[in-house]
Short mmCIF file of C-alpha atoms in Angstrom, two decimals:
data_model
loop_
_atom_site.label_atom_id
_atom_site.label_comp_id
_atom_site.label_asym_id
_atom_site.label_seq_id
_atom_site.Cartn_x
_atom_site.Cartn_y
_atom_site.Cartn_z
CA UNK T 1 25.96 118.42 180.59
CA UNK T 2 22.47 118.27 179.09
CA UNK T 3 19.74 117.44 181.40
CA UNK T 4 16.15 116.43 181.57
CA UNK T 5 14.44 118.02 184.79
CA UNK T 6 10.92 118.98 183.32
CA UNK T 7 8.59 117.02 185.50
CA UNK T 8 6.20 115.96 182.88
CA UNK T 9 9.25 115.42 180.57
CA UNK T 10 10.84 112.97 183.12
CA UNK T 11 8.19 111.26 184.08
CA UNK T 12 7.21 110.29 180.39
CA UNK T 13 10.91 109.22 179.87
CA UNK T 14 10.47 107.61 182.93
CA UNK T 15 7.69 105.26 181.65
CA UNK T 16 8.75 105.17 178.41
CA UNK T 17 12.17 103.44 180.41
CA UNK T 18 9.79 101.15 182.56
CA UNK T 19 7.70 100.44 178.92
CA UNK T 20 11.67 99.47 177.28
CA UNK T 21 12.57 97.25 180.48
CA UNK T 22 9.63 95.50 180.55
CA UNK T 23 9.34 94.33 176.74
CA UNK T 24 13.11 93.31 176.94
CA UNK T 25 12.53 91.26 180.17
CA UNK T 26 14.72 93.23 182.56
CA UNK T 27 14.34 95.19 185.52
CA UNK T 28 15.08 98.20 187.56
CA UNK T 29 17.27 96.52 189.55
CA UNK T 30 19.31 95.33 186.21
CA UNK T 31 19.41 98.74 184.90
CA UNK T 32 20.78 99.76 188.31
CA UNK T 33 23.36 97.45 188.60
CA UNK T 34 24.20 98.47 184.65
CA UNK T 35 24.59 101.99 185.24
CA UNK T 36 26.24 101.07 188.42
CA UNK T 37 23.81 103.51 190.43
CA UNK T 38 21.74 102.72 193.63
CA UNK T 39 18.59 101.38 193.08
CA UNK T 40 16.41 103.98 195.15
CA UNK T 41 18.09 106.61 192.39
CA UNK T 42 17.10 104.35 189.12
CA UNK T 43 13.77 103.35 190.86
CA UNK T 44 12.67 107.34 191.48
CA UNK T 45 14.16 107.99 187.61
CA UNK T 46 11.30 105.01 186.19
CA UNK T 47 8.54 106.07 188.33
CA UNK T 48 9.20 109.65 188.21
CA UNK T 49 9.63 110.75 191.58
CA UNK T 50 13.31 112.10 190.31
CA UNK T 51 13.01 113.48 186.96
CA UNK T 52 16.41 114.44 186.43
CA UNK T 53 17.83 112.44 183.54
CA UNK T 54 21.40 113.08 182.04
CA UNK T 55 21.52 113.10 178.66
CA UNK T 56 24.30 110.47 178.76
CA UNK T 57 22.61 108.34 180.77
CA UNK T 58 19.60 108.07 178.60
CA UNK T 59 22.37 107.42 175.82
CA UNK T 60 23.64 104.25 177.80
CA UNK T 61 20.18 103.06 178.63
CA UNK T 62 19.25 103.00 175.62
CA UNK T 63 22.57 101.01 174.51
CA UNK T 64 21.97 98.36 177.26
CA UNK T 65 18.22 97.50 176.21
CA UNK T 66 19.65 97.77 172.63
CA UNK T 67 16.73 100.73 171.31
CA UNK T 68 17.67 103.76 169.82
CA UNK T 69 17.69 106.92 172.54
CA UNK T 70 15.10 108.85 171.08
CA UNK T 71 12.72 106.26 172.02
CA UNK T 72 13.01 107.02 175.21
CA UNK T 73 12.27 110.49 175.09
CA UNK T 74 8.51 112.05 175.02
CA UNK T 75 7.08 112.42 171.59
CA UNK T 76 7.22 116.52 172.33
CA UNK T 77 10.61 116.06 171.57
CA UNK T 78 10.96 114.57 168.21
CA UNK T 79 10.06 116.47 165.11
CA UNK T 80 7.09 115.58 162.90
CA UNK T 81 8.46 113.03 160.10
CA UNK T 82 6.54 112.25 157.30
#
């Protein structure tokens, strides 16, 4: 399975996670209890102190704050569109 581990890679998806909570009114602790992980895991995910992110998790985040996944991932990643 597909992973994102960079540091600076994770950390942007991390705050580009905290940037999606926030303007749909939830927290971390709702997107813990939605992915059904612990807290302290989701928590070091958002404020990138863990920067491994599973493809398939970024996939159902992205489903439960109702945003398509790319924007969650760092602009690096997505090709130039005119």
């Amino acid at each position: 399975m597909r992973q994102v581990t960079d540091a600076p890679v994770g950390v942007e998806v991390g705050a580009n996670v905290r940037k999606a909570l926030k303007e749909n009114g939830r927290t971390i602790q709702w997107l813990a209890n939605e992915l059904q992980r612990p807290y302290i895991t989701v928590h070091r995910w958002c404020n990138g102190s863990q920067y491994e992110w599973k493809l398939s998790d970024l996939v159902l985040v992205a489903r439960l704050l109702e945003i398509k996944p790319y924007e969650l991932l760092p602009r690096s990643f997505l090709p130039d569109v005119p």
